Short mmCIF file of C-alpha atoms in Angstrom, two decimals:
data_model
loop_
_atom_site.label_atom_id
_atom_site.label_comp_id
_atom_site.label_asym_id
_atom_site.label_seq_id
_atom_site.Cartn_x
_atom_site.Cartn_y
_atom_site.Cartn_z
CA MET A 1 136.25 124.48 -27.63
CA ARG A 2 134.45 122.90 -24.72
CA ASP A 3 135.68 125.53 -22.31
CA MET A 4 134.26 128.24 -24.55
CA MET A 5 130.84 126.83 -23.86
CA LYS A 6 131.21 126.92 -20.11
CA GLN A 7 129.34 129.54 -18.12
CA GLU A 8 131.27 131.46 -15.51
CA VAL A 9 130.34 131.55 -11.84
CA LEU A 10 131.81 134.62 -10.19
CA LEU A 11 133.17 134.15 -6.66
CA VAL A 12 133.69 137.51 -4.96
CA VAL A 13 136.47 137.59 -2.39
CA LEU A 14 137.90 140.42 -0.32
CA ASP A 15 141.00 140.39 1.85
CA GLU A 16 140.56 138.02 4.81
CA TYR A 17 138.04 135.87 2.96
CA ALA A 18 137.10 132.54 4.54
CA ASP A 19 139.07 129.80 2.76
CA TRP A 20 136.62 127.02 3.62
CA GLU A 21 133.58 128.90 2.36
CA ALA A 22 134.89 128.96 -1.22
CA ALA A 23 136.68 125.61 -1.26
CA PHE A 24 133.96 123.03 -1.95
CA LEU A 25 131.94 125.21 -4.31
CA ALA A 26 134.95 126.13 -6.43
CA ALA A 27 136.14 122.52 -6.63
CA SER A 28 132.67 121.21 -7.54
CA LEU A 29 132.26 123.82 -10.27
CA ASN A 30 135.74 123.47 -11.74
CA ALA A 31 136.27 119.71 -11.58
CA GLY A 32 132.66 118.55 -11.53
CA VAL A 33 130.42 117.41 -8.70
CA THR A 34 131.85 113.92 -9.15
CA PRO A 35 135.11 113.15 -10.95
CA GLU A 36 133.29 111.48 -13.84
CA SER A 37 130.49 113.99 -14.34
CA GLY A 38 132.30 116.96 -15.88
CA SER A 39 131.11 120.54 -15.45
CA LYS A 40 129.31 123.11 -17.55
CA TYR A 41 130.58 125.89 -15.28
CA VAL A 42 133.92 127.46 -14.51
CA PRO A 43 134.54 129.43 -11.31
CA LYS A 44 136.24 132.81 -11.59
CA VAL A 45 137.67 134.84 -8.72
CA VAL A 46 136.51 138.46 -8.50
CA ALA A 47 138.28 140.92 -6.19
CA PRO A 48 138.47 144.72 -5.90
CA SER A 49 141.45 144.84 -8.27
CA LEU A 50 143.75 142.37 -9.98
CA GLU A 51 146.12 142.51 -7.00
CA PRO A 52 146.26 139.28 -4.95
CA VAL A 53 143.90 139.07 -2.00
CA ARG A 54 144.82 137.22 1.19
CA SER A 55 142.54 134.63 2.79
CA ILE A 56 142.01 134.21 6.53
CA GLY A 57 144.39 131.26 6.19
CA GLY A 58 147.03 133.52 4.64
CA PHE A 59 146.76 132.16 1.10
CA ARG A 60 147.43 134.83 -1.53
CA THR A 61 144.95 134.44 -4.39
CA VAL A 62 145.37 136.06 -7.81
CA PRO A 63 141.95 137.34 -9.00
CA ASP A 64 140.62 136.65 -12.48
CA TYR A 65 138.65 139.92 -12.54
CA GLY A 66 138.60 143.21 -10.67
CA PHE A 67 135.32 144.97 -9.90
CA GLU A 68 135.87 147.13 -12.99
CA THR A 69 136.43 144.19 -15.34
CA VAL A 70 133.58 141.85 -14.32
CA PRO A 71 132.06 140.36 -17.49
CA ASP A 72 128.43 140.97 -18.44
CA ASP A 73 127.66 137.33 -18.97
CA TYR A 74 127.80 134.86 -16.11
CA ALA A 75 125.59 132.30 -14.37
CA ALA A 76 125.84 133.33 -10.72
CA LEU A 77 127.43 135.89 -8.42
CA VAL A 78 128.60 134.35 -5.13
CA LEU A 79 129.89 136.43 -2.21
CA ILE A 80 132.36 134.47 -0.06
CA GLY A 81 132.36 135.40 3.63
CA GLY A 82 135.22 136.98 5.50
CA MET A 83 136.27 139.81 7.76
CA ARG A 84 135.91 142.77 5.39
CA TRP A 85 132.22 142.85 4.47
CA ARG A 86 131.76 146.20 6.23
CA SER A 87 134.81 147.82 4.63
CA ASP A 88 135.09 150.37 1.82
CA ALA A 89 136.09 147.53 -0.49
CA ALA A 90 132.77 145.80 0.18
CA ALA A 91 130.86 148.90 -0.89
CA GLY A 92 132.12 148.25 -4.41
CA VAL A 93 130.16 144.98 -4.47
CA VAL A 94 126.76 146.70 -4.08
CA PRO A 95 126.36 147.65 -7.77
CA LEU A 96 127.44 144.15 -8.81
CA VAL A 97 124.70 142.60 -6.66
CA ARG A 98 122.10 145.13 -7.82
CA ARG A 99 122.83 144.36 -11.46
CA ALA A 100 122.75 140.59 -10.83
CA VAL A 101 119.38 140.82 -9.06
CA GLU A 102 117.90 143.06 -11.78
CA ARG A 103 118.96 140.58 -14.43
CA GLY A 104 117.67 137.54 -12.55
CA LYS A 105 121.07 135.97 -11.95
CA ILE A 106 121.56 133.57 -9.06
CA VAL A 107 123.15 135.34 -6.09
CA GLY A 108 124.86 133.54 -3.20
CA ALA A 109 126.17 134.95 0.08
CA ILE A 110 127.61 133.13 3.08
CA CYS A 111 128.51 134.22 6.60
CA ASN A 112 129.30 137.93 6.86
CA ALA A 113 128.45 138.32 3.17
CA ALA A 114 124.84 137.40 4.01
CA SER A 115 124.86 140.17 6.60
CA PHE A 116 126.21 142.46 3.89
CA LEU A 117 123.18 141.58 1.73
CA ALA A 118 120.92 142.41 4.68
CA ALA A 119 122.68 145.73 5.19
CA HIS A 120 121.90 146.72 1.60
CA GLY A 121 118.28 145.59 1.55
CA PHE A 122 118.74 142.54 -0.68
CA LEU A 123 117.14 140.04 1.74
CA ASN A 124 113.82 141.85 2.18
CA VAL A 125 111.83 139.86 -0.38
CA VAL A 126 113.23 136.33 0.10
CA ARG A 127 113.39 133.69 2.79
CA HIS A 128 116.99 133.60 3.95
CA THR A 129 119.48 132.75 6.67
CA GLY A 130 122.87 134.04 7.84
CA ASN A 131 125.21 133.71 10.79
CA THR A 132 122.39 134.60 13.22
CA LEU A 133 119.27 136.74 13.12
CA GLU A 134 120.95 139.04 15.64
CA GLN A 135 123.82 139.73 13.25
CA LEU A 136 121.49 140.37 10.32
CA LYS A 137 119.55 142.89 12.43
CA LEU A 138 122.71 144.50 13.73
CA TRP A 139 124.31 144.90 10.30
CA GLY A 140 121.01 145.53 8.53
CA GLY A 141 119.62 148.27 10.75
CA SER A 142 116.67 149.99 9.11
CA ALA A 143 117.64 148.57 5.70
CA TYR A 144 116.65 145.07 6.88
CA THR A 145 112.88 144.74 7.15
CA ASN A 146 112.39 140.99 6.74
CA GLU A 147 112.96 139.44 10.15
CA THR A 148 110.04 137.09 9.52
CA GLY A 149 111.82 135.76 6.42
CA TYR A 150 114.76 134.54 8.50
CA GLU A 151 115.13 130.78 9.00
CA ARG A 152 117.43 129.06 11.50
CA ARG A 153 119.02 126.72 8.98
CA GLN A 154 122.46 125.98 7.57
CA ALA A 155 121.49 127.34 4.14
CA VAL A 156 118.33 128.70 2.49
CA ALA A 157 117.57 129.12 -1.22
CA ASP A 158 114.65 131.32 -2.27
CA GLY A 159 113.92 133.51 -5.27
CA GLY A 160 117.37 132.95 -6.74
CA ILE A 161 119.18 134.04 -3.59
CA VAL A 162 121.14 131.46 -1.57
CA THR A 163 122.32 132.36 1.93
CA ALA A 164 124.15 130.38 4.63
CA ASN A 165 125.94 130.70 7.95
CA GLY A 166 129.69 130.23 8.09
CA THR A 167 129.44 126.60 9.21
CA GLY A 168 126.99 125.95 6.35
CA TYR A 169 129.71 125.80 3.72
CA LEU A 170 128.61 122.35 2.50
CA GLU A 171 124.89 123.15 2.52
CA PHE A 172 125.64 126.45 0.74
CA THR A 173 127.55 124.50 -1.91
CA ARG A 174 124.72 121.99 -2.28
CA GLU A 175 121.99 124.64 -2.63
CA LEU A 176 123.99 126.61 -5.20
CA LEU A 177 124.69 123.43 -7.19
CA PHE A 178 120.96 122.70 -7.13
CA ALA A 179 120.12 126.25 -8.23
CA LEU A 180 122.67 126.03 -11.06
CA GLU A 181 121.50 122.53 -12.02
CA ALA A 182 125.19 121.72 -12.00
CA ASP A 183 124.54 117.97 -11.97
CA SER A 184 121.74 115.51 -11.20
CA PRO A 185 120.08 116.01 -7.78
CA GLU A 186 121.22 112.50 -6.82
CA ARG A 187 124.88 113.23 -7.52
CA ILE A 188 124.73 116.61 -5.77
CA ARG A 189 123.18 114.96 -2.71
CA ALA A 190 125.74 112.12 -2.76
CA SER A 191 128.63 114.59 -2.95
CA TYR A 192 127.19 116.53 -0.02
CA GLU A 193 126.81 113.39 2.12
CA PHE A 194 130.34 112.24 1.28
CA ASN A 195 131.93 115.53 2.32
CA LYS A 196 129.65 116.00 5.34
CA ASN A 197 129.90 112.56 6.91
CA GLY A 198 133.29 111.44 5.68
CA LEU A 199 134.55 108.08 4.52
CA TYR A 200 134.69 106.61 8.02
CA SER A 201 132.86 107.48 11.20
CA VAL A 202 135.95 107.49 13.41
CA MET B 1 157.67 141.89 17.11
CA ARG B 2 155.06 139.29 17.91
CA ASP B 3 155.11 137.85 14.40
CA MET B 4 158.88 137.38 14.66
CA MET B 5 158.22 134.90 17.44
CA LYS B 6 155.77 132.80 15.44
CA GLN B 7 156.84 129.43 14.14
CA GLU B 8 156.08 128.62 10.54
CA VAL B 9 153.99 125.66 9.43
CA LEU B 10 154.80 124.76 5.83
CA LEU B 11 151.87 123.72 3.65
CA VAL B 12 153.08 122.02 0.48
CA VAL B 13 150.80 122.44 -2.55
CA LEU B 14 151.18 121.32 -6.15
CA ASP B 15 149.00 122.23 -9.11
CA GLU B 16 145.48 120.83 -8.69
CA TYR B 17 145.73 120.81 -4.92
CA ALA B 18 142.52 120.17 -2.97
CA ASP B 19 141.21 123.54 -1.76
CA TRP B 20 139.21 122.09 1.15
CA GLU B 21 142.13 120.08 2.54
CA ALA B 22 144.17 123.21 3.27
CA ALA B 23 141.33 125.58 4.20
CA PHE B 24 140.56 124.83 7.85
CA LEU B 25 144.15 124.13 8.89
CA ALA B 26 145.46 127.34 7.32
CA ALA B 27 142.69 129.44 8.89
CA SER B 28 143.15 127.88 12.34
CA LEU B 29 146.90 128.47 12.24
CA ASN B 30 146.76 131.99 10.85
CA ALA B 31 143.82 133.44 12.77
CA GLY B 32 143.81 131.14 15.79
CA VAL B 33 141.68 128.14 16.66
CA THR B 34 139.10 130.52 18.08
CA PRO B 35 138.92 134.24 17.28
CA GLU B 36 139.99 135.19 20.79
CA SER B 37 142.80 132.70 21.28
CA GLY B 38 145.53 134.04 18.98
CA SER B 39 148.14 131.82 17.36
CA LYS B 40 151.79 131.02 17.88
CA TYR B 41 152.04 129.71 14.30
CA VAL B 42 151.88 131.17 10.84
CA PRO B 43 151.10 129.04 7.76
CA LYS B 44 153.34 129.40 4.71
CA VAL B 45 152.61 128.05 1.25
CA VAL B 46 155.38 125.95 -0.33
CA ALA B 47 155.24 125.04 -4.03
CA PRO B 48 157.76 123.83 -6.63
CA SER B 49 158.66 127.42 -7.56
CA LEU B 50 157.44 130.91 -6.75
CA GLU B 51 155.02 130.76 -9.71
CA PRO B 52 151.33 130.59 -8.73
CA VAL B 53 149.85 127.12 -8.41
CA ARG B 54 146.23 126.40 -9.31
CA SER B 55 143.87 124.55 -6.98
CA ILE B 56 141.27 121.99 -8.07
CA GLY B 57 138.80 124.84 -7.64
CA GLY B 58 140.79 127.03 -10.03
CA PHE B 59 142.15 129.43 -7.41
CA ARG B 60 145.62 130.69 -8.29
CA THR B 61 147.78 130.78 -5.16
CA VAL B 62 151.05 132.68 -4.87
CA PRO B 63 153.58 130.54 -2.93
CA ASP B 64 155.64 131.94 -0.07
CA TYR B 65 158.53 129.54 -0.79
CA GLY B 66 159.70 127.32 -3.63
CA PHE B 67 161.26 123.93 -2.92
CA GLU B 68 164.70 125.55 -3.20
CA THR B 69 163.96 128.31 -0.70
CA VAL B 70 162.28 126.36 2.11
CA PRO B 71 163.60 127.65 5.43
CA ASP B 72 165.54 125.42 7.83
CA ASP B 73 163.44 126.30 10.82
CA TYR B 74 159.77 125.41 10.97
CA ALA B 75 157.30 123.53 13.18
CA ALA B 76 155.63 121.15 10.72
CA LEU B 77 155.62 120.10 7.08
CA VAL B 78 152.11 119.41 5.78
CA LEU B 79 151.42 117.90 2.35
CA ILE B 80 148.03 118.98 0.98
CA GLY B 81 146.30 116.40 -1.25
CA GLY B 82 145.56 116.87 -4.91
CA MET B 83 145.90 115.35 -8.36
CA ARG B 84 149.68 115.62 -8.87
CA TRP B 85 151.21 113.48 -6.14
CA ARG B 86 152.62 111.04 -8.68
CA SER B 87 154.11 113.74 -10.94
CA ASP B 88 157.69 114.89 -11.41
CA ALA B 89 156.87 117.91 -9.26
CA ALA B 90 155.98 115.62 -6.35
CA ALA B 91 159.40 113.94 -6.55
CA GLY B 92 160.88 117.24 -5.35
CA VAL B 93 159.03 116.86 -2.05
CA VAL B 94 160.82 113.61 -1.10
CA PRO B 95 164.00 115.30 0.24
CA LEU B 96 161.85 117.81 2.17
CA VAL B 97 160.00 114.98 3.92
CA ARG B 98 163.21 113.03 4.56
CA ARG B 99 164.83 116.05 6.20
CA ALA B 100 161.70 116.74 8.28
CA VAL B 101 161.53 113.13 9.54
CA GLU B 102 165.27 113.07 10.34
CA ARG B 103 164.93 116.24 12.37
CA GLY B 104 161.84 115.08 14.23
CA LYS B 105 159.49 117.65 12.73
CA ILE B 106 155.76 116.96 12.59
CA VAL B 107 154.75 115.73 9.12
CA GLY B 108 151.16 115.76 7.82
CA ALA B 109 149.76 114.26 4.62
CA ILE B 110 146.16 114.01 3.47
CA CYS B 111 144.47 112.15 0.61
CA ASN B 112 146.79 111.42 -2.30
CA ALA B 113 149.66 112.97 -0.33
CA ALA B 114 149.32 110.12 2.19
CA SER B 115 149.66 107.67 -0.71
CA PHE B 116 152.75 109.62 -1.76
CA LEU B 117 154.23 109.02 1.72
CA ALA B 118 153.46 105.31 1.34
CA ALA B 119 155.13 105.25 -2.07
CA HIS B 120 158.34 106.59 -0.54
CA GLY B 121 158.42 104.34 2.51
CA PHE B 122 157.54 106.98 5.10
CA LEU B 123 154.55 105.10 6.56
CA ASN B 124 156.36 101.88 7.40
CA VAL B 125 157.04 102.64 11.06
CA VAL B 126 153.85 104.43 12.11
CA ARG B 127 150.16 103.72 12.43
CA HIS B 128 148.48 105.64 9.62
CA THR B 129 145.51 106.03 7.31
CA GLY B 130 144.88 107.36 3.79
CA ASN B 131 142.17 107.34 1.16
CA THR B 132 141.93 103.54 1.33
CA LEU B 133 144.29 100.67 2.08
CA GLU B 134 143.92 99.63 -1.56
CA GLN B 135 145.28 102.96 -2.75
CA LEU B 136 148.21 102.88 -0.33
CA LYS B 137 149.12 99.40 -1.57
CA LEU B 138 148.71 100.40 -5.21
CA TRP B 139 150.83 103.52 -4.93
CA GLY B 140 153.21 102.04 -2.38
CA GLY B 141 154.12 98.83 -4.19
CA SER B 142 157.11 97.18 -2.59
CA ALA B 143 158.05 100.40 -0.79
CA TYR B 144 155.00 100.05 1.46
CA THR B 145 155.50 97.25 3.98
CA ASN B 146 153.15 98.29 6.78
CA GLU B 147 149.68 97.10 5.83
CA THR B 148 149.10 96.08 9.45
CA GLY B 149 149.70 99.70 10.51
CA TYR B 150 146.77 100.92 8.42
CA GLU B 151 143.62 102.05 10.29
CA ARG B 152 140.21 102.71 8.72
CA ARG B 153 139.76 106.14 10.27
CA GLN B 154 139.32 109.72 9.15
CA ALA B 155 142.74 110.70 10.50
CA VAL B 156 145.54 109.01 12.44
CA ALA B 157 148.43 110.61 14.34
CA ASP B 158 151.39 108.46 15.35
CA GLY B 159 155.10 109.10 15.83
CA GLY B 160 154.83 112.68 14.63
CA ILE B 161 153.15 111.70 11.35
CA VAL B 162 149.51 112.70 10.77
CA THR B 163 147.59 111.11 7.86
CA ALA B 164 143.99 111.40 6.68
CA ASN B 165 141.66 110.55 3.83
CA GLY B 166 140.32 113.34 1.63
CA THR B 167 137.02 113.60 3.51
CA GLY B 168 138.98 113.76 6.79
CA TYR B 169 139.92 117.40 6.32
CA LEU B 170 138.46 118.42 9.70
CA GLU B 171 139.93 115.45 11.60
CA PHE B 172 143.29 116.09 9.90
CA THR B 173 143.13 119.69 11.07
CA ARG B 174 142.22 118.64 14.61
CA GLU B 175 145.02 116.05 14.90
CA LEU B 176 147.63 118.48 13.55
CA LEU B 177 146.45 121.21 15.95
CA PHE B 178 146.77 118.69 18.80
CA ALA B 179 150.25 117.66 17.65
CA LEU B 180 151.31 121.32 17.39
CA GLU B 181 149.67 122.13 20.74
CA ALA B 182 148.18 125.06 18.85
CA ASP B 183 145.60 125.70 21.58
CA SER B 184 144.00 123.96 24.55
CA PRO B 185 142.54 120.50 23.76
CA GLU B 186 139.11 121.83 24.75
CA ARG B 187 139.22 124.69 22.25
CA ILE B 188 140.58 122.45 19.48
CA ARG B 189 137.77 119.95 20.12
CA ALA B 190 135.13 122.71 20.23
CA SER B 191 136.34 124.18 16.93
CA TYR B 192 136.20 120.73 15.35
CA GLU B 193 132.64 120.11 16.54
CA PHE B 194 131.51 123.54 15.37
CA ASN B 195 132.84 123.04 11.84
CA LYS B 196 131.78 119.37 11.65
CA ASN B 197 128.23 119.66 12.92
CA GLY B 198 127.38 123.21 11.98
CA LEU B 199 125.40 125.89 13.74
CA TYR B 200 122.04 124.28 12.97
CA SER B 201 121.07 120.70 12.20
CA VAL B 202 118.91 121.58 9.18
#
């Protein structure tokens, strides 16, 4: 019964997705930010079809949804970075993002997926980051008109859109957990510090 | 032809494996420590059977090998942490580790998988670490006789065995890449620093 109440967070992956960019977010959503805190969310893997996709690390992941079977109701749409965000497969994500933005859903994008958002004009009204400003301009071309909204940070959350560079996987996770109110701010911060700094300093 | 020359690194996962503990190692082995450096290794996912296993984050991963079909020839056997290292499924990993140790293969174990090694006497002749000394003693019982070999560090490599705590995922990756001579020490160190410290400090 409890699972029926959980809201889904959709993690969009393409072939050659970046394993580490999905890892902490998925675990925090599925198992809870801390082991004792539980979770009101459940992560679901979205891919072009129901065929397995392969991560950069070579892991074959079975999707929960294909682009054609994405549910109407969900809490956030999160685009996981990787090597295929300028491919034909990525083009199929554009209508998913447009619908999410129109309906006020939280949208996340990390690494090359942030550049993908720039390339389709989704970063023009929010403060944001990405791998580098140069990459956003290169991928964005004339569709990217918000150079002044770029911030040199690990992750930026503004107007319901969370962006990060590829080394910002922990900050991306933290900002999305904040945006989703997935747990108390204290526990989200403590989880971030634990994973960032480690148990020991050597 | 080139792929035929690559040595396999076996990553052992059980249900509820820790996504983040496999992510960086798999990506570094499959795509190279740096994008330009290439790789002489290929990661392969080993699970109890060929049925998909589910990560803590809820990702369903299709194994490359089951315990019964593990190949004879490989470079390293790496046990990825997770919630099932005291289950019946984990018992099936004992003969795999024994064979690897006997044949002088590199063995890695992180988080609860390090405690699993302690519980089966594999840490008694090497310096090592794990989640905490308390956990190693609790899981190890009388099979763990090497308390003086424990070090409070993120990761420890000694005698071909690499251990780490669950927040030591980057140090675990680094020490295994060193042990495998996967790239030059400089590039392995630079990759570690990049992923540990991030592109920006904010």
